[in-house]
Amino acid sequence: DADVTQTPRNRITKTGKRIMLECSQTKGHDRMYWYRQDPGLGLRLIYYSFDVKDINKGEISDGYSVSRQAQAKFSLSLESAIPNQTALYFCATSETGTYGYTFGSGTRLTVV
Amino acid sequence: GDSVTQMEGPVTLSEEAFLTINCTYTATGYPSLFWYVQYPGEGLQLLLKATKADDKGSNKGFEATYRKETTSFHLEKGSVQVSDSAVYFCALSWEYGNKLVFGAGTILRVKS
């Protein structure tokens, strides 16, 4: 099994629908992140969490919310999806005191 | 705020050609610098890193030197292979395990 697992891998949803992207990890890392990748823009940080009780907004948090259900689980929600949220979403983990980041394989979300 | 600028792609090279992908950063102080690689359909993987000025990171034949005078971290490889075809991201971070700031990514295509 992958160290960082994202579900679903692909999703097509309609404008206005609520959708949740899930991320789970077996690395035992304390820090988790959600990034969004758009062509020509690189990866931009949506939300991050340094432990279960710590949630922080990134540079593009509007329209998104997150939940850290456990150290190993970090979910991203789009409360009312819109077409410009069509993108590739990555979950990542890291451990305090190290430089190692582990990325999931990504969720490709299309909002129609 | 902090930012990373990479040369625009795609970069198309023949096998065994020399590779340079330029990366410069804007930040107050001296962050740690990274190169990540994303192969088709996969998440990002750490390729190499440098944590202080004049450090050289290296891995799999790739090298990059942290140049504080020019705020640069250019990626080089002496002889590319078709298997090096991927998207390469330059990134910075301010402390162990902290969030990354990414450049836009550079697509590399290597022809046989």
CSV table of C-alpha atoms in Angstrom, one decimal:
chain,number,residue,atom,x,y,z
A,1,ASP,CA,0.0,0.0,0.0
A,2,ALA,CA,1.1,3.6,-0.7
A,3,ASP,CA,2.4,5.7,2.2
A,4,VAL,CA,-0.1,8.5,1.4
A,5,THR,CA,-3.4,7.4,-0.2
A,6,GLN,CA,-5.8,9.8,-1.8
A,7,THR,CA,-9.4,8.9,-2.7
A,8,PRO,CA,-10.9,9.2,-5.2
A,9,ARG,CA,-8.3,9.2,-7.9
A,10,ASN,CA,-10.6,10.9,-10.4
A,11,ARG,CA,-14.0,12.6,-9.9
A,12,ILE,CA,-16.4,14.5,-12.1
A,13,THR,CA,-19.0,16.6,-10.2
A,14,LYS,CA,-21.5,19.2,-11.0
A,15,THR,CA,-21.5,22.9,-10.1
A,16,GLY,CA,-23.0,23.5,-6.7
A,17,LYS,CA,-22.4,20.0,-5.4
A,18,ARG,CA,-20.5,19.3,-2.2
A,19,ILE,CA,-17.6,17.0,-2.5
A,20,MET,CA,-15.0,15.6,-0.2
A,21,LEU,CA,-11.5,14.4,-1.0
A,22,GLU,CA,-9.8,12.1,1.4
A,23,CYS,CA,-6.2,11.5,2.4
A,24,SER,CA,-4.8,8.9,4.7
A,25,GLN,CA,-1.2,8.2,5.6
A,26,THR,CA,0.8,5.4,7.1
A,27,LYS,CA,4.1,7.4,7.5
A,28,GLY,CA,3.3,8.5,11.1
A,29,HIS,CA,4.0,12.1,10.1
A,30,ASP,CA,2.4,14.8,12.2
A,31,ARG,CA,2.1,17.4,9.5
A,32,MET,CA,-0.4,17.2,6.5
A,33,TYR,CA,-1.1,19.5,3.6
A,34,TRP,CA,-3.5,20.0,0.7
A,35,TYR,CA,-2.1,21.5,-2.5
A,36,ARG,CA,-3.8,22.3,-5.8
A,37,GLN,CA,-1.9,22.0,-9.1
A,38,ASP,CA,-2.9,24.0,-12.1
A,39,PRO,CA,-0.9,24.1,-15.4
A,40,GLY,CA,1.6,27.0,-15.4
A,41,LEU,CA,0.9,27.8,-11.7
A,42,GLY,CA,2.7,25.0,-9.9
A,43,LEU,CA,1.3,23.8,-6.6
A,44,ARG,CA,-0.5,26.2,-4.4
A,45,LEU,CA,-1.2,25.5,-0.7
A,46,ILE,CA,-4.9,25.3,0.3
A,47,TYR,CA,-4.7,24.2,4.0
A,48,TYR,CA,-2.2,22.7,6.3
A,49,SER,CA,-2.3,21.0,9.7
A,50,PHE,CA,0.7,20.6,12.1
A,51,ASP,CA,-1.3,18.3,14.4
A,52,VAL,CA,-4.8,17.1,15.0
A,53,LYS,CA,-5.8,20.3,16.8
A,54,ASP,CA,-4.0,22.7,14.5
A,55,ILE,CA,-5.6,23.8,11.1
A,56,ASN,CA,-4.2,26.7,9.1
A,57,LYS,CA,-5.3,28.4,5.9
A,58,GLY,CA,-2.9,28.5,3.0
A,59,GLU,CA,-2.7,31.0,0.1
A,60,ILE,CA,-5.9,29.8,-1.6
A,61,SER,CA,-8.3,28.6,1.1
A,62,ASP,CA,-11.5,30.4,-0.1
A,63,GLY,CA,-14.2,27.9,-1.2
A,64,TYR,CA,-12.5,25.0,0.7
A,65,SER,CA,-12.6,23.5,4.2
A,66,VAL,CA,-10.7,20.7,5.9
A,67,SER,CA,-11.0,18.3,8.7
A,68,ARG,CA,-8.2,16.5,10.5
A,69,GLN,CA,-10.1,13.5,11.9
A,70,ALA,CA,-7.0,11.7,13.2
A,71,GLN,CA,-3.2,12.1,12.9
A,72,ALA,CA,-3.4,9.9,9.8
A,73,LYS,CA,-6.4,11.4,8.1
A,74,PHE,CA,-6.9,14.8,6.5
A,75,SER,CA,-10.0,15.6,4.3
A,76,LEU,CA,-10.6,18.4,2.0
A,77,SER,CA,-14.1,19.6,1.2
A,78,LEU,CA,-15.6,21.8,-1.5
A,79,GLU,CA,-18.8,23.0,0.0
A,80,SER,CA,-20.3,24.2,-3.4
A,81,ALA,CA,-18.1,23.2,-6.3
A,82,ILE,CA,-17.5,25.7,-9.1
A,83,PRO,CA,-15.8,25.1,-12.5
A,84,ASN,CA,-12.6,27.0,-11.6
A,85,GLN,CA,-11.9,24.4,-8.9
A,86,THR,CA,-11.2,22.0,-11.6
A,87,ALA,CA,-7.6,20.9,-10.9
A,88,LEU,CA,-5.3,18.2,-9.7
A,89,TYR,CA,-5.3,18.0,-5.9
A,90,PHE,CA,-2.4,16.6,-3.8
A,91,CYS,CA,-2.2,15.6,-0.2
A,92,ALA,CA,1.3,15.6,1.3
A,93,THR,CA,2.8,14.8,4.7
A,94,SER,CA,5.9,15.8,6.5
A,95,GLU,CA,7.5,15.3,9.9
A,96,THR,CA,8.6,18.1,12.2
A,97,GLY,CA,12.4,18.2,12.3
A,98,THR,CA,13.0,16.6,8.9
A,99,TYR,CA,12.9,17.8,5.3
A,100,GLY,CA,11.1,14.8,3.9
A,101,TYR,CA,7.8,15.4,2.2
A,102,THR,CA,5.7,12.5,1.0
A,103,PHE,CA,3.0,13.2,-1.7
A,104,GLY,CA,0.0,11.2,-2.6
A,105,SER,CA,-0.7,10.3,-6.2
A,106,GLY,CA,-3.3,13.0,-6.6
A,107,THR,CA,-7.0,13.4,-7.2
A,108,ARG,CA,-8.1,14.8,-10.5
A,109,LEU,CA,-11.3,16.8,-10.0
A,110,THR,CA,-13.4,18.1,-12.8
A,111,VAL,CA,-16.4,20.4,-12.0
A,112,VAL,CA,-18.9,20.7,-14.9
B,1,GLY,CA,5.9,37.3,0.1
B,2,ASP,CA,8.3,34.4,-0.8
B,3,SER,CA,8.2,33.2,-4.4
B,4,VAL,CA,10.0,30.9,-6.7
B,5,THR,CA,10.5,31.5,-10.5
B,6,GLN,CA,11.4,28.8,-12.9
B,7,MET,CA,12.2,29.0,-16.6
B,8,GLU,CA,9.2,28.3,-18.8
B,9,GLY,CA,9.0,25.1,-20.7
B,10,PRO,CA,8.6,22.8,-22.2
B,11,VAL,CA,12.2,22.0,-22.6
B,12,THR,CA,12.9,19.5,-25.3
B,13,LEU,CA,16.3,17.7,-25.5
B,14,SER,CA,17.8,14.8,-27.3
B,15,GLU,CA,19.1,11.9,-25.3
B,16,GLU,CA,22.6,12.5,-23.8
B,17,ALA,CA,22.2,16.3,-24.1
B,18,PHE,CA,23.1,18.6,-21.2
B,19,LEU,CA,20.2,19.9,-19.1
B,20,THR,CA,19.9,23.2,-17.2
B,21,ILE,CA,16.6,24.3,-15.7
B,22,ASN,CA,16.9,27.8,-14.1
B,23,CYS,CA,15.4,28.6,-10.7
B,24,THR,CA,15.5,31.8,-8.8
B,25,TYR,CA,13.8,32.7,-5.5
B,26,THR,CA,12.7,35.8,-3.7
B,27,ALA,CA,12.8,35.7,0.1
B,28,THR,CA,14.1,37.6,3.1
B,29,GLY,CA,16.9,35.5,4.4
B,30,TYR,CA,18.2,32.1,3.3
B,31,PRO,CA,15.5,29.4,3.0
B,32,SER,CA,16.2,25.8,2.3
B,33,LEU,CA,15.8,24.9,-1.4
B,34,PHE,CA,14.5,21.8,-3.2
B,35,TRP,CA,13.9,20.2,-6.5
B,36,TYR,CA,11.0,17.9,-6.9
B,37,VAL,CA,10.2,15.7,-9.9
B,38,GLN,CA,6.7,14.6,-11.0
B,39,TYR,CA,6.6,11.6,-13.4
B,40,PRO,CA,3.4,11.2,-15.5
B,41,GLY,CA,0.4,10.2,-13.5
B,42,GLU,CA,2.3,10.3,-10.2
B,43,GLY,CA,2.8,12.5,-7.2
B,44,LEU,CA,5.9,14.6,-6.5
B,45,GLN,CA,9.2,13.1,-5.3
B,46,LEU,CA,12.1,14.9,-3.7
B,47,LEU,CA,15.0,14.9,-6.2
B,48,LEU,CA,17.5,16.9,-4.2
B,49,LYS,CA,17.9,19.6,-1.6
B,50,ALA,CA,20.3,22.2,-0.2
B,51,THR,CA,19.8,23.7,3.2
B,52,LYS,CA,22.3,26.5,3.3
B,53,ALA,CA,24.2,28.8,1.0
B,54,ASP,CA,26.9,27.2,-1.2
B,55,ASP,CA,25.6,23.7,-0.5
B,56,LYS,CA,25.3,21.4,-3.5
B,57,GLY,CA,22.5,18.9,-3.7
B,58,SER,CA,22.8,15.9,-6.0
B,59,ASN,CA,20.9,12.7,-6.8
B,60,LYS,CA,20.6,10.4,-9.9
B,61,GLY,CA,23.1,12.5,-11.8
B,62,PHE,CA,21.2,15.8,-11.2
B,63,GLU,CA,23.0,18.6,-9.3
B,64,ALA,CA,22.0,22.0,-8.0
B,65,THR,CA,24.1,24.6,-6.1
B,66,TYR,CA,22.6,27.1,-3.6
B,67,ARG,CA,23.9,30.5,-4.8
B,68,LYS,CA,22.9,33.2,-2.3
B,69,GLU,CA,24.6,36.0,-4.4
B,70,THR,CA,22.3,35.3,-7.3
B,71,THR,CA,19.4,33.8,-5.2
B,72,SER,CA,19.5,30.9,-7.6
B,73,PHE,CA,19.3,27.1,-7.5
B,74,HIS,CA,19.6,25.9,-11.1
B,75,LEU,CA,19.2,22.2,-11.9
B,76,GLU,CA,21.8,20.5,-14.1
B,77,LYS,CA,22.4,17.1,-15.5
B,78,GLY,CA,25.3,16.2,-17.8
B,79,SER,CA,23.5,13.6,-20.0
B,80,VAL,CA,19.7,13.2,-19.9
B,81,GLN,CA,17.8,10.0,-20.7
B,82,VAL,CA,14.3,9.5,-22.0
B,83,SER,CA,13.4,8.3,-18.5
B,84,ASP,CA,14.1,11.8,-17.2
B,85,SER,CA,11.1,13.1,-19.0
B,86,ALA,CA,8.9,14.7,-16.3
B,87,VAL,CA,7.9,17.9,-14.7
B,88,TYR,CA,10.5,19.5,-12.4
B,89,PHE,CA,9.5,21.9,-9.6
B,90,CYS,CA,11.8,24.2,-7.7
B,91,ALA,CA,10.6,25.0,-4.1
B,92,LEU,CA,11.7,26.7,-0.9
B,93,SER,CA,10.9,26.1,2.8
B,94,TRP,CA,11.8,27.9,5.9
B,95,GLU,CA,12.2,25.2,8.4
B,96,TYR,CA,12.2,21.5,9.0
B,97,GLY,CA,8.9,19.9,7.9
B,98,ASN,CA,7.3,23.2,7.1
B,99,LYS,CA,5.2,24.2,4.1
B,100,LEU,CA,6.8,24.4,0.7
B,101,VAL,CA,6.5,27.3,-1.8
B,102,PHE,CA,6.7,26.0,-5.4
B,103,GLY,CA,7.6,27.4,-8.7
B,104,ALA,CA,5.3,26.9,-11.7
B,105,GLY,CA,7.1,23.7,-12.8
B,106,THR,CA,9.1,23.0,-16.0
B,107,ILE,CA,8.2,20.2,-18.4
B,108,LEU,CA,11.2,18.3,-19.7
B,109,ARG,CA,10.8,16.1,-22.8
B,110,VAL,CA,13.7,13.9,-23.8
B,111,LYS,CA,13.7,12.4,-27.3
B,112,SER,CA,15.6,9.2,-28.2
